[in-house]
């Protein structure tokens, strides 16, 4: 089992809970504005930075041990590290995070590792936690294996179903079905001293999973799950058979029992998803007991 020893706590931070998960982005891999997109949302976001949406990412913060982690290295890594580390002094600026857990090898989830290279941060042995297949992908392909060769990242394998101790919380990788061209895909269950959280930003249709999503959500206090598409007609010219994310409505139908109300927050929204710009659509899911994840939202653990 991989574990991280607690280190002396840094400067005190005014936060509601010393152990918490923080949303650091909610968009699909291309973010908002999306490259090449001319729809009103993306046009407006190019003009007004306040309307931009960072790529889906989760921060894990333990002020008791002084440790902070990221789930996924997105193309928005630089700003997400700034958000994660706001209010604290770094003992080693070349190691701005105590570890990065990767879900899979699609660009929105690992391509941010490039900023740890010598052309940018020239990082100092940042731990990268991932499955053996994801580790092999990084170790066998440039430019990623250069990062390891130069000591800018330190690849650590974690096993599906095995808990990883990280300060005052534990993380367990869970295999999920997805388009696994280069690596397998995992979500993570995070267990803190008081509460637990499920993070699955990317998955194919729920029925392809060997688990029941309702059971998994029932076993945690908060679930951040794939909300890529709200409508099957969002991407004309492409077959959803190639990108078979569960539609938001399909997920709500599976997670409708009253006991699950308030637990589910949709994340990893494509730039075509009207939940990003339509208040009425957001109100409609909220009326059914669901939420849209918000950048900066914190969940005490």
Coordinates of C-alpha atoms in Angstrom, one line a residue:
X1 CA 0.0 0.0 0.0
X2 CA 1.3 3.4 -0.9
X3 CA 1.3 5.9 2.0
X4 CA 2.4 9.5 2.5
X5 CA 3.9 10.4 5.9
X6 CA 2.5 13.5 7.5
X7 CA 4.8 16.5 7.5
X8 CA 4.7 19.5 9.8
X9 CA 1.7 21.7 9.1
X10 CA 2.3 25.0 7.3
X11 CA 0.8 28.3 8.1
X12 CA -2.8 28.2 9.3
X13 CA -5.5 28.7 6.7
X14 CA -9.0 30.1 7.4
X15 CA -11.1 27.2 6.1
X16 CA -14.2 25.4 7.4
X17 CA -12.6 22.0 7.6
X18 CA -9.0 20.9 7.9
X19 CA -9.6 17.9 5.6
X20 CA -11.6 18.6 2.5
X21 CA -12.0 18.0 -1.2
X22 CA -12.2 21.2 -3.4
X23 CA -13.5 21.4 -7.0
X24 CA -10.9 23.0 -9.2
X25 CA -12.7 22.8 -12.6
X26 CA -15.9 21.3 -14.0
X27 CA -15.5 21.2 -17.8
X28 CA -14.7 18.4 -20.2
X29 CA -11.1 18.0 -21.4
X30 CA -11.2 21.0 -23.8
X31 CA -12.5 23.4 -21.2
X32 CA -14.6 26.6 -21.9
X33 CA -14.0 28.3 -24.3
X34 CA -13.5 25.2 -26.3
X35 CA -11.1 25.3 -29.2
X36 CA -12.8 26.0 -32.5
X37 CA -16.2 26.5 -30.9
X38 CA -18.4 29.4 -32.1
X39 CA -21.4 28.9 -29.9
X40 CA -22.4 31.9 -27.7
X41 CA -21.0 30.3 -24.5
X42 CA -17.5 30.0 -25.9
X43 CA -17.6 33.3 -27.7
X44 CA -18.6 35.1 -24.5
X45 CA -15.9 33.2 -22.5
X46 CA -13.2 34.4 -24.9
X47 CA -14.3 38.0 -24.3
X48 CA -14.8 37.7 -20.6
X49 CA -12.3 35.5 -18.6
X50 CA -14.9 35.3 -15.7
X51 CA -17.0 33.1 -17.9
X52 CA -14.3 30.5 -18.6
X53 CA -14.5 27.0 -17.1
X54 CA -11.4 25.1 -16.1
X55 CA -11.1 21.4 -17.0
X56 CA -12.5 19.0 -14.3
X57 CA -10.1 18.5 -11.4
X58 CA -10.3 17.8 -7.7
X59 CA -8.1 19.0 -5.0
X60 CA -7.6 17.1 -1.7
X61 CA -6.4 19.2 1.2
X62 CA -5.3 18.0 4.7
X63 CA -4.2 21.0 6.8
X64 CA -3.5 18.7 9.7
X65 CA -0.6 17.1 7.9
X66 CA 0.1 20.0 5.6
X67 CA -0.4 17.8 2.5
X68 CA -2.3 18.7 -0.7
X69 CA -3.0 16.5 -3.7
X70 CA -4.7 16.7 -7.1
X71 CA -6.8 14.2 -8.9
X72 CA -5.7 14.5 -12.5
X73 CA -3.2 16.8 -14.2
X74 CA -5.3 18.9 -16.6
X75 CA -4.3 21.5 -19.2
X76 CA -5.3 24.0 -16.5
X77 CA -2.7 22.6 -14.1
X78 CA -0.9 25.9 -13.5
X79 CA -4.0 27.8 -12.3
X80 CA -5.3 24.8 -10.4
X81 CA -2.1 24.6 -8.4
X82 CA -2.4 28.3 -7.7
X83 CA -5.9 27.6 -6.3
X84 CA -4.9 24.6 -4.4
X85 CA -2.0 26.4 -2.7
X86 CA -3.7 29.7 -2.0
X87 CA -2.8 31.0 1.4
X88 CA 0.2 28.8 2.1
X89 CA 3.9 29.1 1.7
X90 CA 5.6 26.3 -0.2
X91 CA 8.6 24.7 1.4
X92 CA 9.8 23.6 -2.1
X93 CA 8.3 25.6 -5.0
X94 CA 9.5 22.9 -7.3
X95 CA 7.2 20.5 -5.6
X96 CA 3.9 22.4 -5.4
X97 CA 1.8 19.4 -4.7
X98 CA 2.3 16.3 -2.6
X99 CA 1.0 14.0 -5.3
X100 CA -1.2 13.8 -8.4
X101 CA -3.6 10.9 -8.8
X102 CA -4.4 10.1 -12.4
X103 CA -7.7 8.6 -13.7
X104 CA -6.7 7.8 -17.3
X105 CA -4.8 8.8 -20.4
X106 CA -7.1 11.3 -22.1
X107 CA -5.8 14.8 -22.6
X108 CA -7.9 16.5 -20.0
X109 CA -6.6 14.1 -17.3
X110 CA -2.9 13.8 -17.7
X111 CA -1.6 16.3 -20.3
X112 CA -1.0 18.9 -17.6
X113 CA 2.1 16.8 -16.6
X114 CA 3.9 18.7 -19.4
X115 CA 4.1 21.8 -17.2
X116 CA 6.2 19.8 -14.7
X117 CA 8.9 19.5 -17.4
X118 CA 12.1 21.5 -17.8
X119 CA 10.5 23.9 -20.3
X120 CA 8.2 25.0 -17.5
X121 CA 8.5 24.2 -13.7
X122 CA 11.3 21.7 -13.9
X123 CA 9.6 20.0 -10.9
X124 CA 11.3 18.1 -8.2
X125 CA 10.1 14.5 -8.0
X126 CA 6.4 15.2 -7.8
X127 CA 4.7 11.8 -7.0
X128 CA 2.3 10.6 -9.7
X129 CA -0.1 7.9 -8.5
X130 CA -1.7 5.7 -11.2
X131 CA -2.5 2.1 -12.1
X132 CA 0.2 -0.2 -13.5
X133 CA -1.1 0.2 -17.1
X134 CA -1.2 4.0 -16.8
X135 CA 2.3 3.9 -15.3
X136 CA 3.6 1.8 -18.2
X137 CA 2.1 4.3 -20.7
X138 CA 4.0 7.2 -19.0
X139 CA 7.2 5.2 -18.7
X140 CA 7.3 3.9 -22.3
X141 CA 6.3 7.1 -24.2
X142 CA 8.0 10.5 -24.6
X143 CA 7.8 13.2 -23.4
X144 CA 6.4 11.6 -20.3
X145 CA 9.2 9.2 -19.7
X146 CA 11.6 12.1 -19.9
X147 CA 9.9 13.6 -16.9
X148 CA 10.7 10.5 -14.9
X149 CA 14.2 10.2 -16.3
X150 CA 15.0 13.8 -15.2
X151 CA 13.5 13.3 -11.8
X152 CA 10.7 15.8 -12.4
X153 CA 8.0 13.2 -11.6
X154 CA 8.2 10.0 -9.5
X155 CA 5.7 7.4 -10.8
X156 CA 4.1 5.3 -8.1
X157 CA 1.8 2.4 -8.9
X158 CA -1.5 2.0 -7.0
X159 CA -3.6 -1.1 -7.3
X160 CA -7.4 -1.1 -8.0
X161 CA -9.3 -1.8 -4.9
X162 CA -6.4 -1.1 -2.6
X163 CA -6.6 1.8 -0.2
X164 CA -3.9 4.4 -0.3
X165 CA -3.2 6.3 3.0
X166 CA -2.7 10.0 2.4
X167 CA -2.4 12.0 5.6
X168 CA -5.7 12.0 7.4
X169 CA -7.7 10.5 4.5
X170 CA -7.6 7.4 2.3
X171 CA -8.1 7.0 -1.4
X172 CA -9.1 3.8 -3.3
X173 CA -9.0 3.5 -7.1
X174 CA -12.0 1.9 -8.7
X175 CA -11.9 0.6 -12.3
X176 CA -14.6 2.0 -14.6
X177 CA -15.4 1.2 -18.2
X178 CA -14.2 3.9 -20.7
X179 CA -12.4 4.3 -24.0
X180 CA -9.1 2.7 -22.9
X181 CA -6.9 3.2 -25.9
X182 CA -3.7 3.9 -23.9
X183 CA -4.5 3.1 -20.3
X184 CA -7.3 1.7 -18.1
X185 CA -9.6 4.2 -16.4
X186 CA -10.4 4.6 -12.7
X187 CA -12.5 6.7 -10.4
X188 CA -11.6 7.3 -6.8
X189 CA -13.3 6.8 -3.5
X190 CA -12.0 9.2 -0.9
X191 CA -12.5 8.5 2.8
X192 CA -11.9 11.2 5.4
X193 CA -12.2 11.2 9.2
X194 CA -15.9 12.0 9.0
X195 CA -17.2 11.8 5.5
X196 CA -16.5 10.1 2.1
X197 CA -16.6 11.1 -1.5
X198 CA -16.8 9.3 -4.9
X199 CA -15.1 10.9 -7.9
X200 CA -15.9 9.5 -11.4
X201 CA -15.5 12.3 -14.0
X202 CA -15.4 9.9 -17.0
X203 CA -17.3 6.6 -17.6
X204 CA -19.1 4.9 -20.4
X205 CA -22.8 4.0 -19.9
X206 CA -23.5 2.9 -16.3
X207 CA -24.9 -0.4 -17.5
X208 CA -21.4 -1.3 -18.8
X209 CA -20.0 -1.1 -15.2
X210 CA -19.7 -4.3 -13.2
X211 CA -21.1 -2.3 -10.2
X212 CA -24.4 -0.6 -9.5
X213 CA -24.0 3.1 -9.5
X214 CA -26.8 3.5 -6.9
X215 CA -25.0 1.2 -4.5
X216 CA -21.7 3.1 -5.0
X217 CA -23.4 6.5 -4.4
X218 CA -25.3 5.1 -1.4
X219 CA -22.0 4.2 0.2
X220 CA -20.6 7.8 0.2
X221 CA -21.7 11.2 1.4
X222 CA -20.9 13.1 -1.8
X223 CA -20.6 11.9 -5.4
X224 CA -19.0 13.9 -8.2
X225 CA -20.0 12.0 -11.4
X226 CA -19.8 12.2 -15.2
X227 CA -22.2 14.9 -16.5
X228 CA -20.5 15.3 -19.9
X229 CA -23.7 15.4 -22.0
X230 CA -27.2 16.5 -21.1
X231 CA -28.7 15.7 -24.5
X232 CA -27.8 13.1 -27.1
X233 CA -28.1 15.8 -29.9
X234 CA -25.4 18.0 -28.4
X235 CA -22.7 16.8 -30.8
X236 CA -24.1 16.6 -34.3
X237 CA -22.1 14.6 -36.8
X238 CA -20.7 12.4 -34.1
X239 CA -22.1 9.1 -32.9
X240 CA -22.5 8.8 -29.1
X241 CA -21.6 5.2 -29.6
X242 CA -18.0 6.5 -30.0
X243 CA -18.3 8.6 -26.8
X244 CA -20.9 6.8 -24.8
X245 CA -21.0 8.9 -21.7
X246 CA -24.2 8.5 -19.6
X247 CA -26.6 11.4 -20.3
X248 CA -27.5 13.5 -17.2
X249 CA -31.1 12.3 -17.4
X250 CA -30.0 8.6 -17.5
X251 CA -27.9 9.1 -14.4
X252 CA -30.8 10.9 -12.6
X253 CA -33.1 8.1 -13.4
X254 CA -30.8 5.6 -11.8
X255 CA -30.2 7.7 -8.7
X256 CA -33.7 8.9 -8.0
X257 CA -34.4 7.3 -4.6
X258 CA -35.1 9.9 -2.0
X259 CA -32.3 8.5 0.2
X260 CA -29.8 9.7 -2.4
X261 CA -31.1 13.2 -2.8
X262 CA -28.5 15.9 -2.5
X263 CA -25.5 13.6 -2.8
X264 CA -24.8 13.8 -6.6
X265 CA -23.0 16.7 -8.3
X266 CA -22.4 16.6 -12.0
X267 CA -18.9 17.4 -13.3
X268 CA -16.9 17.1 -16.5
X269 CA -19.4 19.0 -18.6
X270 CA -18.9 19.3 -22.3
X271 CA -18.9 22.8 -23.7
X272 CA -22.2 21.9 -25.5
X273 CA -24.0 21.0 -22.2
X274 CA -26.7 23.5 -21.5
X275 CA -26.2 23.1 -17.8
X276 CA -23.2 25.5 -18.3
X277 CA -25.4 28.4 -19.4
X278 CA -29.1 27.7 -18.9
X279 CA -30.4 28.5 -15.4
X280 CA -33.7 26.8 -16.1
X281 CA -31.9 23.5 -16.9
X282 CA -29.9 23.8 -13.6
X283 CA -33.1 24.5 -11.7
X284 CA -34.7 21.5 -13.2
X285 CA -32.0 19.1 -12.0
X286 CA -31.9 20.8 -8.6
X287 CA -35.7 20.2 -8.3
X288 CA -35.0 16.5 -8.6
X289 CA -32.3 16.6 -5.8
X290 CA -29.2 16.9 -8.0
X291 CA -26.5 19.5 -8.2
X292 CA -24.0 21.0 -10.7
X293 CA -20.5 21.0 -9.3
X294 CA -19.0 24.5 -8.9
X295 CA -15.4 25.5 -9.3
X296 CA -14.2 26.4 -5.8
X297 CA -16.8 24.4 -4.0
X298 CA -15.4 22.5 -1.0
X299 CA -16.7 19.3 0.7
X300 CA -15.5 18.6 4.2
X301 CA -14.3 15.1 4.8

